[in-house]
N, CA, C and O atoms as CSV, one atom per row, in Angstrom:
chain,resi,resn,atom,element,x,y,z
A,1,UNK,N,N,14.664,9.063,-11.821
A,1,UNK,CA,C,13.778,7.965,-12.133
A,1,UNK,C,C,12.509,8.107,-11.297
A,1,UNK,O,O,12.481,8.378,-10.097
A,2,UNK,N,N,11.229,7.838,-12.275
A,2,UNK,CA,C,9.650,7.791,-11.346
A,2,UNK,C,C,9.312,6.560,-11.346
A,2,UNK,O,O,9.083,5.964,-12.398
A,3,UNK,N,N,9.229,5.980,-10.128
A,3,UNK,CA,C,8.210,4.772,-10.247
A,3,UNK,C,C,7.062,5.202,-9.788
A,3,UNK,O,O,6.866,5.857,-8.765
A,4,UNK,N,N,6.059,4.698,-10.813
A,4,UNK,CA,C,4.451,4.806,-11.078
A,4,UNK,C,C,4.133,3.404,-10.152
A,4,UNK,O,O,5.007,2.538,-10.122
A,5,UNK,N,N,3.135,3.248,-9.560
A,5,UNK,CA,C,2.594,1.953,-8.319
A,5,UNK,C,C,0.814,2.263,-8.410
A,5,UNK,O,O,0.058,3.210,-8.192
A,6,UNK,N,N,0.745,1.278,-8.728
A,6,UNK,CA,C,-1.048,0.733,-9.083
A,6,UNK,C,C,-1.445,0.109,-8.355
A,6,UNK,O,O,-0.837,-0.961,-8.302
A,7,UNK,N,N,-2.231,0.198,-7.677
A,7,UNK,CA,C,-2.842,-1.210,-6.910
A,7,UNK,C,C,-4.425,-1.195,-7.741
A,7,UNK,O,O,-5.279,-0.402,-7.343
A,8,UNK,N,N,-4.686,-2.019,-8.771
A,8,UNK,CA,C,-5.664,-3.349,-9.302
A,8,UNK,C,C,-6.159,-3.847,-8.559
A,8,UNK,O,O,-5.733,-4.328,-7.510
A,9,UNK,N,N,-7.222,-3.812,-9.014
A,9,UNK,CA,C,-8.410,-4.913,-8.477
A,9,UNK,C,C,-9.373,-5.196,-9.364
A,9,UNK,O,O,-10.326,-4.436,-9.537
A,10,UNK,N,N,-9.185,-6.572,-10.160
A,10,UNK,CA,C,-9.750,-7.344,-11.358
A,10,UNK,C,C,-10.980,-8.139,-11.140
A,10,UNK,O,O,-10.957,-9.181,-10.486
A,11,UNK,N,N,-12.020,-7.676,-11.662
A,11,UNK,CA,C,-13.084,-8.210,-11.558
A,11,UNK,C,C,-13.011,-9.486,-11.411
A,11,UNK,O,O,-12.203,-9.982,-12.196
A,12,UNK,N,N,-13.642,-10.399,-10.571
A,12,UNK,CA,C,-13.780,-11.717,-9.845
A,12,UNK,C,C,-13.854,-12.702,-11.229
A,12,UNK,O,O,-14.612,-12.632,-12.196
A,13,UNK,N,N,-12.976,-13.455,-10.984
A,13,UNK,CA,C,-13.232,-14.716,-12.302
A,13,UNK,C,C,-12.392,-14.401,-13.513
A,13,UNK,O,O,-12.002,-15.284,-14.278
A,14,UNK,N,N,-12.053,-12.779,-13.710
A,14,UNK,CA,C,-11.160,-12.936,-15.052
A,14,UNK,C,C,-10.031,-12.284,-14.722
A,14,UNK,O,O,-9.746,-11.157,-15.127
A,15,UNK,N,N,-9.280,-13.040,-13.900
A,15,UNK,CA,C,-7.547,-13.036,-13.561
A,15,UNK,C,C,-6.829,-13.164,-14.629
A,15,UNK,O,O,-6.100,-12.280,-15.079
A,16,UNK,N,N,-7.090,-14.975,-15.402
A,16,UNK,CA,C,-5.981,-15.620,-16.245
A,16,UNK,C,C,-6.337,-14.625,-17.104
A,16,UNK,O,O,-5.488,-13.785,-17.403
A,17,UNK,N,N,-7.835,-14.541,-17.720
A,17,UNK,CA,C,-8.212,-13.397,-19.237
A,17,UNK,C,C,-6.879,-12.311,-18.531
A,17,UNK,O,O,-5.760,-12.027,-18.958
A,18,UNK,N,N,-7.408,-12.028,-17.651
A,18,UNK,CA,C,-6.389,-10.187,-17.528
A,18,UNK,C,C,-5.087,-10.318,-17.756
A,18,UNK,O,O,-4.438,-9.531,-18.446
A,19,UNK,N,N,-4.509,-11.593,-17.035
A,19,UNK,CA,C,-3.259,-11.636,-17.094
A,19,UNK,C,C,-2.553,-12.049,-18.742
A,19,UNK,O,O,-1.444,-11.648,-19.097
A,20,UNK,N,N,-3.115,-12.583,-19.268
A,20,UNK,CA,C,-3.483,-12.959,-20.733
A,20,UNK,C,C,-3.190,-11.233,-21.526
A,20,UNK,O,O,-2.177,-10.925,-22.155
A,21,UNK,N,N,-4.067,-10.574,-21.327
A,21,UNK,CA,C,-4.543,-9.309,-21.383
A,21,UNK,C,C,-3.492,-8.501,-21.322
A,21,UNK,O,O,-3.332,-7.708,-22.250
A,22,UNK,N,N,-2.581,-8.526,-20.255
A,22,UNK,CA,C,-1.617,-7.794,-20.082
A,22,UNK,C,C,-0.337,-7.934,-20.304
A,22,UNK,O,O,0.454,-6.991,-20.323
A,23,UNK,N,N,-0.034,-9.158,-20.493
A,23,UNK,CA,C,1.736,-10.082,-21.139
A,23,UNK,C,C,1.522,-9.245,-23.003
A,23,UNK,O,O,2.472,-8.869,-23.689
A,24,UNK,N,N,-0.220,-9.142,-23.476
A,24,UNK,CA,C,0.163,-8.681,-24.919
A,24,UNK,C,C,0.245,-6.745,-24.712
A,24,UNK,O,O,1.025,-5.913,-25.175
A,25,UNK,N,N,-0.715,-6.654,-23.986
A,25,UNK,CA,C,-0.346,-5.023,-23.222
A,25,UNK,C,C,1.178,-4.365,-23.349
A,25,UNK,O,O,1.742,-3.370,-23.805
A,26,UNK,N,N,1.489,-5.740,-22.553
A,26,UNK,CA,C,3.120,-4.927,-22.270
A,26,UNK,C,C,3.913,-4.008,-22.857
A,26,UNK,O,O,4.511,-3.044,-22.380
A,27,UNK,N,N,3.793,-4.717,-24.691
A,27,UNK,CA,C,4.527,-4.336,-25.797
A,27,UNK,C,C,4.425,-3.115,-25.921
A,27,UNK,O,O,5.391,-2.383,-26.136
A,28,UNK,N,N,2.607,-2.517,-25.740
A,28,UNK,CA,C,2.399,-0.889,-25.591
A,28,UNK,C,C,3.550,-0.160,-25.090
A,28,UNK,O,O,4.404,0.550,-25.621
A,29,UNK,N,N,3.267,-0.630,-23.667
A,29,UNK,CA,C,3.718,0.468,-22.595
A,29,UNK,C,C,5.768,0.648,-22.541
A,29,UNK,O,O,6.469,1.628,-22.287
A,30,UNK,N,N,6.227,-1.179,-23.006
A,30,UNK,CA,C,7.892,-0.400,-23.001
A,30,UNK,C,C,8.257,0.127,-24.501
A,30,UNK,O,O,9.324,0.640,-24.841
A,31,UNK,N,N,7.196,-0.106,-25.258
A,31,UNK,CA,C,7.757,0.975,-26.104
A,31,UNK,C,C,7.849,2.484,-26.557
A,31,UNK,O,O,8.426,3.139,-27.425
A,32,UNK,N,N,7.143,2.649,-25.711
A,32,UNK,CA,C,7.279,4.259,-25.178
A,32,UNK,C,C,8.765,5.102,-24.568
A,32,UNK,O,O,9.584,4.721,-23.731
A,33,UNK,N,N,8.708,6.169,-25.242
A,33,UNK,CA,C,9.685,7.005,-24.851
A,33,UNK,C,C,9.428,7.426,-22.928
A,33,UNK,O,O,8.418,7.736,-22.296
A,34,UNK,N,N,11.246,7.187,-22.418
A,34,UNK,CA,C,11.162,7.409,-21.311
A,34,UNK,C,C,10.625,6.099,-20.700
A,34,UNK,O,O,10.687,6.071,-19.471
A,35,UNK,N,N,10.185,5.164,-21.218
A,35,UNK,CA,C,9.843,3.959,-20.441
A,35,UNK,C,C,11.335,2.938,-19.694
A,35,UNK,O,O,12.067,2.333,-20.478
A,36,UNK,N,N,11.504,2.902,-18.730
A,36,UNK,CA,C,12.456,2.072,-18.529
A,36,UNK,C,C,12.194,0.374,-17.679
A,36,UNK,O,O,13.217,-0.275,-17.461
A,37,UNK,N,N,11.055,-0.132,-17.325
A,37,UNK,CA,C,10.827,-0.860,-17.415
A,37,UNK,C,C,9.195,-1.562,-16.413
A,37,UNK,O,O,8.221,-0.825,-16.255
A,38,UNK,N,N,9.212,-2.683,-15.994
A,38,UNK,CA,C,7.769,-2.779,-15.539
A,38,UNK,C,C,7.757,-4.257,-14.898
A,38,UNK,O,O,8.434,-5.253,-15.154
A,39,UNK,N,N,6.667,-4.003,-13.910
A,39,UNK,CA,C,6.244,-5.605,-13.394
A,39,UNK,C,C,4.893,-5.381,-12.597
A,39,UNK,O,O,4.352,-4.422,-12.046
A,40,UNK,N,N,4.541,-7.012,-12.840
A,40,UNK,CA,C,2.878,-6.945,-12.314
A,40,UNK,C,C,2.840,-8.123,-11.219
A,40,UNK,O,O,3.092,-9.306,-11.449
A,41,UNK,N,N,2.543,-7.670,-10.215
A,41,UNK,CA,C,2.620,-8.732,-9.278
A,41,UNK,C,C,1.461,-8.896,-8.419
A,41,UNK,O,O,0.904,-7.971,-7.829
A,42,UNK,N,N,0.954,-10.741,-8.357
A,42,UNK,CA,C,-0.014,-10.390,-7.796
A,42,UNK,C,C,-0.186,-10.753,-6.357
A,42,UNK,O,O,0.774,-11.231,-5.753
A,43,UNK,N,N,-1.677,-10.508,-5.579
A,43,UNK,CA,C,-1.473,-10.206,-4.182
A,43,UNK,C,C,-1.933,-11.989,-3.779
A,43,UNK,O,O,-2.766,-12.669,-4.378
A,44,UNK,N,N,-0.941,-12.471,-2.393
A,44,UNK,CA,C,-0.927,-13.470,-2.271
A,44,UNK,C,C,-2.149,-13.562,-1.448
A,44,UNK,O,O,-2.635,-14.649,-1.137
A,45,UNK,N,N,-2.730,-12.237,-1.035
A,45,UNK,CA,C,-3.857,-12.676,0.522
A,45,UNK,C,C,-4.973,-12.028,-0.355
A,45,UNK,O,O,-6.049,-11.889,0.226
A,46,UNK,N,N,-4.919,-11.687,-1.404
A,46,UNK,CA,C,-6.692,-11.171,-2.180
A,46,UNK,C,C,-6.595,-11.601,-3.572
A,46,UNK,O,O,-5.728,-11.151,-4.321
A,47,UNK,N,N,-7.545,-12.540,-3.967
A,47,UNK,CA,C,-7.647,-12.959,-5.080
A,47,UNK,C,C,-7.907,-11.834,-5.686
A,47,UNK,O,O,-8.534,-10.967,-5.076
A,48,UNK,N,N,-7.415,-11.594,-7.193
A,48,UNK,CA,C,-7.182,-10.715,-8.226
A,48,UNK,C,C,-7.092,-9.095,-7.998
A,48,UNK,O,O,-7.548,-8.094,-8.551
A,49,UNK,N,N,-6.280,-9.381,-6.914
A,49,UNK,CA,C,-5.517,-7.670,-6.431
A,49,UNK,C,C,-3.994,-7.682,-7.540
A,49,UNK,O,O,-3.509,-8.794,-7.752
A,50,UNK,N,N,-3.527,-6.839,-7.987
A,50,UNK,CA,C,-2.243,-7.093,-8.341
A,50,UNK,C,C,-1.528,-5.560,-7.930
A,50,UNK,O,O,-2.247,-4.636,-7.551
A,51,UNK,N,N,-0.065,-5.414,-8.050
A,51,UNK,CA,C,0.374,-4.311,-8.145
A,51,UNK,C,C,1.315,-4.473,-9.108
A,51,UNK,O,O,2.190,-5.332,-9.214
A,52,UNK,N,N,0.905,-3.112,-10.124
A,52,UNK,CA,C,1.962,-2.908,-11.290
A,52,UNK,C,C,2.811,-1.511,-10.891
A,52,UNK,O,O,2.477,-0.427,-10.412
A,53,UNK,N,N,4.318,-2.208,-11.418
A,53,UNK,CA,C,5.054,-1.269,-10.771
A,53,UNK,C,C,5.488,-0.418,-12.709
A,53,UNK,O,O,5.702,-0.971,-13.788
A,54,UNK,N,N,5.458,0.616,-12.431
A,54,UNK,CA,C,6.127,1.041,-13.661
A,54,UNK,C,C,7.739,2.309,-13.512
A,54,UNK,O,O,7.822,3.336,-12.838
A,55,UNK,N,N,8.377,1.916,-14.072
A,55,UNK,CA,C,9.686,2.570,-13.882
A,55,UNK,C,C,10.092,3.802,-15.100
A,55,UNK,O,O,10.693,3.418,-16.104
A,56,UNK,N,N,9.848,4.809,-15.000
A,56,UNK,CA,C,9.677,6.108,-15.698
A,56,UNK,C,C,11.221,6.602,-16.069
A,56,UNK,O,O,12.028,5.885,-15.479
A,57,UNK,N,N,11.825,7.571,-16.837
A,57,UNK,CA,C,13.236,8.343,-16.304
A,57,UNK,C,C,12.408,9.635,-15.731
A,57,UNK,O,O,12.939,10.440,-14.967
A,58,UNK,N,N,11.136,9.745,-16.150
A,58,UNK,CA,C,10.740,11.140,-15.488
A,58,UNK,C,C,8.968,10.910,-15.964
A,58,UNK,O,O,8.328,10.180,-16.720
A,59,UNK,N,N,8.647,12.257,-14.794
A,59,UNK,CA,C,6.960,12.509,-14.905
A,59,UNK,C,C,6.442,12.067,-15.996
A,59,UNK,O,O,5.884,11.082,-16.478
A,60,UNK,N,N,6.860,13.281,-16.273
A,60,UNK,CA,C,6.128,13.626,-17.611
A,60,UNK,C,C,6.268,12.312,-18.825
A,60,UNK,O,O,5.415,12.203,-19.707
A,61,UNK,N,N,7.290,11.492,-18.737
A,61,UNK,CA,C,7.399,10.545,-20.054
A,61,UNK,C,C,6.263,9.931,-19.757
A,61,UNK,O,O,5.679,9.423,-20.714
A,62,UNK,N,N,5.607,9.793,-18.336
A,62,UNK,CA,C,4.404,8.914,-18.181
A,62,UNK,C,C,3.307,9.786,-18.070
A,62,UNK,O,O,2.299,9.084,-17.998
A,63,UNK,N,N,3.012,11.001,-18.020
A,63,UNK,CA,C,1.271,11.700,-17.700
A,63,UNK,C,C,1.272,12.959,-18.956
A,63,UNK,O,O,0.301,13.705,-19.079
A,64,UNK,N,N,2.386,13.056,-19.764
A,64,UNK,CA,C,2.265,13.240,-20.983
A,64,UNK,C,C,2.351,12.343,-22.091
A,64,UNK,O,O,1.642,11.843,-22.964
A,65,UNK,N,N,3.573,12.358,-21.660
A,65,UNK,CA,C,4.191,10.970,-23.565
A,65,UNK,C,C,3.183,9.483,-23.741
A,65,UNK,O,O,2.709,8.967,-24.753
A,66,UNK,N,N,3.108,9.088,-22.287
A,66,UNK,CA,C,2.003,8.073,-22.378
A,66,UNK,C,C,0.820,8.015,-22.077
A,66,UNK,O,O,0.012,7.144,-22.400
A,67,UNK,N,N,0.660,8.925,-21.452
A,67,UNK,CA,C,-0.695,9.036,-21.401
A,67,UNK,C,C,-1.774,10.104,-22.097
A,67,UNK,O,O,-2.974,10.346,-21.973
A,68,UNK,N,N,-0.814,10.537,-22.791
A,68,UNK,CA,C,-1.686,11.833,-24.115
A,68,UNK,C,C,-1.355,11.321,-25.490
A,68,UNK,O,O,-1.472,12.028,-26.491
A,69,UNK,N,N,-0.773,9.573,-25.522
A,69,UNK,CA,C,-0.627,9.206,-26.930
A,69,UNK,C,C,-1.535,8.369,-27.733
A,69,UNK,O,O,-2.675,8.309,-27.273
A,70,UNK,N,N,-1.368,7.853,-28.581
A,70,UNK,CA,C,-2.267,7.256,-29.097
A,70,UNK,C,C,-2.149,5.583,-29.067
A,70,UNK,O,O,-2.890,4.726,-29.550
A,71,UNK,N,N,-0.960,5.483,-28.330
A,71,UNK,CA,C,-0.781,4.050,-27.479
A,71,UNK,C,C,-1.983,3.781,-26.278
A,71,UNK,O,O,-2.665,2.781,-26.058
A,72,UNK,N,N,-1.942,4.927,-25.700
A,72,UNK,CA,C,-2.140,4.302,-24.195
A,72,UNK,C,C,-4.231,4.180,-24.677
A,72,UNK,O,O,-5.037,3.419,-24.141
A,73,UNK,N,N,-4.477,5.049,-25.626
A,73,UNK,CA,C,-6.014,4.752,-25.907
A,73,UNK,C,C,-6.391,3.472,-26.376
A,73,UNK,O,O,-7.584,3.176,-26.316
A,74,UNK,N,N,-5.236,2.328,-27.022
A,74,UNK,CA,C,-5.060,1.180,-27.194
A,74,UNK,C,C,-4.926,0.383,-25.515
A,74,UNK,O,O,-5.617,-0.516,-25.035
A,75,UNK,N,N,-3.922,1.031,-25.007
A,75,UNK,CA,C,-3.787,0.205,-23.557
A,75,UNK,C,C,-5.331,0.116,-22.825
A,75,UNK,O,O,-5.947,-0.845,-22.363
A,76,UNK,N,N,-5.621,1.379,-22.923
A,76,UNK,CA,C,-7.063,1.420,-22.367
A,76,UNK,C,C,-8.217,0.326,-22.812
A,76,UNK,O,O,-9.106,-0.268,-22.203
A,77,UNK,N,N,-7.803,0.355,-24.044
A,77,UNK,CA,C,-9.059,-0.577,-24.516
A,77,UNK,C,C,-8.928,-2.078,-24.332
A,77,UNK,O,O,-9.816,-2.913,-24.506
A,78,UNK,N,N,-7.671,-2.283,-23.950
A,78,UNK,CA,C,-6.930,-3.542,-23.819
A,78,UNK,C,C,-7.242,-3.922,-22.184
A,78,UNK,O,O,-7.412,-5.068,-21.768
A,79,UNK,N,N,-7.279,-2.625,-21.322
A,79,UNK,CA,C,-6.908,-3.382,-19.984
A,79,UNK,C,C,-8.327,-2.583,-18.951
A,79,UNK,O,O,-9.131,-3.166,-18.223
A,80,UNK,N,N,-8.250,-1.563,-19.155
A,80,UNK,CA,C,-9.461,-0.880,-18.095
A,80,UNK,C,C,-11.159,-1.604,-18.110
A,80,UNK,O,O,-11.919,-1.616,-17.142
A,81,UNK,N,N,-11.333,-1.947,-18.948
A,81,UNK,CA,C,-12.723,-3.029,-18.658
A,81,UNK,C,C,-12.593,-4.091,-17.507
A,81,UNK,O,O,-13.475,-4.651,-16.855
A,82,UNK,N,N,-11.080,-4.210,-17.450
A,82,UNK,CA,C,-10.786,-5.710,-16.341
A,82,UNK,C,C,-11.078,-5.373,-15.083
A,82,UNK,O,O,-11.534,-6.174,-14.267
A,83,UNK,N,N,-10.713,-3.562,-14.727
A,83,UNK,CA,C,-10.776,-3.156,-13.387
A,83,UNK,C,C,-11.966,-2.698,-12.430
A,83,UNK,O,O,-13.052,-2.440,-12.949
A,84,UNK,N,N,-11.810,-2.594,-11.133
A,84,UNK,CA,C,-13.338,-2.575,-11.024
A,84,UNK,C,C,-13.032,-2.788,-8.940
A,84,UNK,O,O,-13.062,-3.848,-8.315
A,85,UNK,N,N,-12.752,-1.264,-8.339
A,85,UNK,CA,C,-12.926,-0.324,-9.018
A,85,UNK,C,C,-11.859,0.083,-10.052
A,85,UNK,O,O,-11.001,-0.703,-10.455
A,86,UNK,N,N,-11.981,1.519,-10.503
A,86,UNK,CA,C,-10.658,2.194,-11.470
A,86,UNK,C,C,-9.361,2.270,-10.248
A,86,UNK,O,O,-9.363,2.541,-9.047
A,87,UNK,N,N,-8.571,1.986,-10.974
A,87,UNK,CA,C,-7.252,2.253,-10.079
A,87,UNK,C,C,-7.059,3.895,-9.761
A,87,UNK,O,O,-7.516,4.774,-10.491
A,88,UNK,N,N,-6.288,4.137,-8.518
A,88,UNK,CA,C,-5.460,5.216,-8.449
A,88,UNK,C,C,-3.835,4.869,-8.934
A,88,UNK,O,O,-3.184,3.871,-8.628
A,89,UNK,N,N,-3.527,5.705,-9.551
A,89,UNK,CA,C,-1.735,5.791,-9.594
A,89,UNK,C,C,-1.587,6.706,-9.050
A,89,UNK,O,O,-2.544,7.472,-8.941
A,90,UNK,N,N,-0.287,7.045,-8.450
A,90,UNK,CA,C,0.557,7.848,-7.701
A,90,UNK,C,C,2.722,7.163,-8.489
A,90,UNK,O,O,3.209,6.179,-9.046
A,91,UNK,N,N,3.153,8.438,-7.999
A,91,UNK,CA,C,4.362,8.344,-8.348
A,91,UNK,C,C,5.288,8.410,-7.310
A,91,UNK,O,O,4.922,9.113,-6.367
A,92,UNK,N,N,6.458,7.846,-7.200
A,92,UNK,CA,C,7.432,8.163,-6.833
A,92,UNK,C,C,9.183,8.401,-6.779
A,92,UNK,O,O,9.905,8.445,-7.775
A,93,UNK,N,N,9.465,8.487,-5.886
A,93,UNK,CA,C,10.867,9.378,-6.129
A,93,UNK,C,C,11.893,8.525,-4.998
A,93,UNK,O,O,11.502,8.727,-3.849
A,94,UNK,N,N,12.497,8.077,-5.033
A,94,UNK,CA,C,13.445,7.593,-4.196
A,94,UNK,C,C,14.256,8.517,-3.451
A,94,UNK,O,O,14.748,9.450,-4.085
A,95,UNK,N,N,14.424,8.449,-2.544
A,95,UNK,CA,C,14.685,8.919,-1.004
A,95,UNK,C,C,16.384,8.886,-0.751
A,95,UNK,O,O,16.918,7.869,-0.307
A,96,UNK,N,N,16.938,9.759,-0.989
A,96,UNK,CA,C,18.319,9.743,-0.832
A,96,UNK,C,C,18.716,9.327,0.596
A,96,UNK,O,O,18.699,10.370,1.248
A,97,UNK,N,N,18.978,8.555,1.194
A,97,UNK,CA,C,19.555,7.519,2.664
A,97,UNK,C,C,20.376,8.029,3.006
A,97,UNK,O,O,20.335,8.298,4.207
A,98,UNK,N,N,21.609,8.485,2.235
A,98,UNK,CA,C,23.224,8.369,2.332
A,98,UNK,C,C,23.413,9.722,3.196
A,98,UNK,O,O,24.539,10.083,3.539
């Protein structure tokens, strides 16, 4: 499993629009192959910071399958005007403890 981690930062004043913005978004992104699930949470000490967490079974279902489809050019048009600056994503991998 990859979790994908965003840290957002939504132009001043259109939070509710974004958040609005992104509850119809959603539908995009879990219906994608390899999608296993998602959450957007926002930051309690910076107005319209959020972090979206996205939960992958692997890389590639997210920096190929979704992001070379013809969904995510919809997601784009749906959500990247809100940001400002552009986000970085990064991935990760959970850490075997045991």
């Amino acid at each position: 499993m990859i979790l994908e981690a965003v840290m957002l930062q939504v132009k001043k004043g259109m939070e509710k629009e974004y958040e609005e913005a992104f509850r119809k978004a959603s539908n995009i992104i879990s219906s994608m192959k390899g999608y296993l699930s998602h959450e957007l949470q926002s930051c309690v000490e910076a107005e319209g910071k959020y972090l979206l967490l996205v939960r992958w079974e692997t890389l590639e279902d997210h920096t190929v399958g979704f992001r070379q489809s013809h969904e995510y050019q919809e997601w784009k048009k749906q959500l990247h005007h809100f940001y400002d600056p552009f986000p970085t994503v990064e991935h990760f991998q959970r850490v075997d403890l045991s």
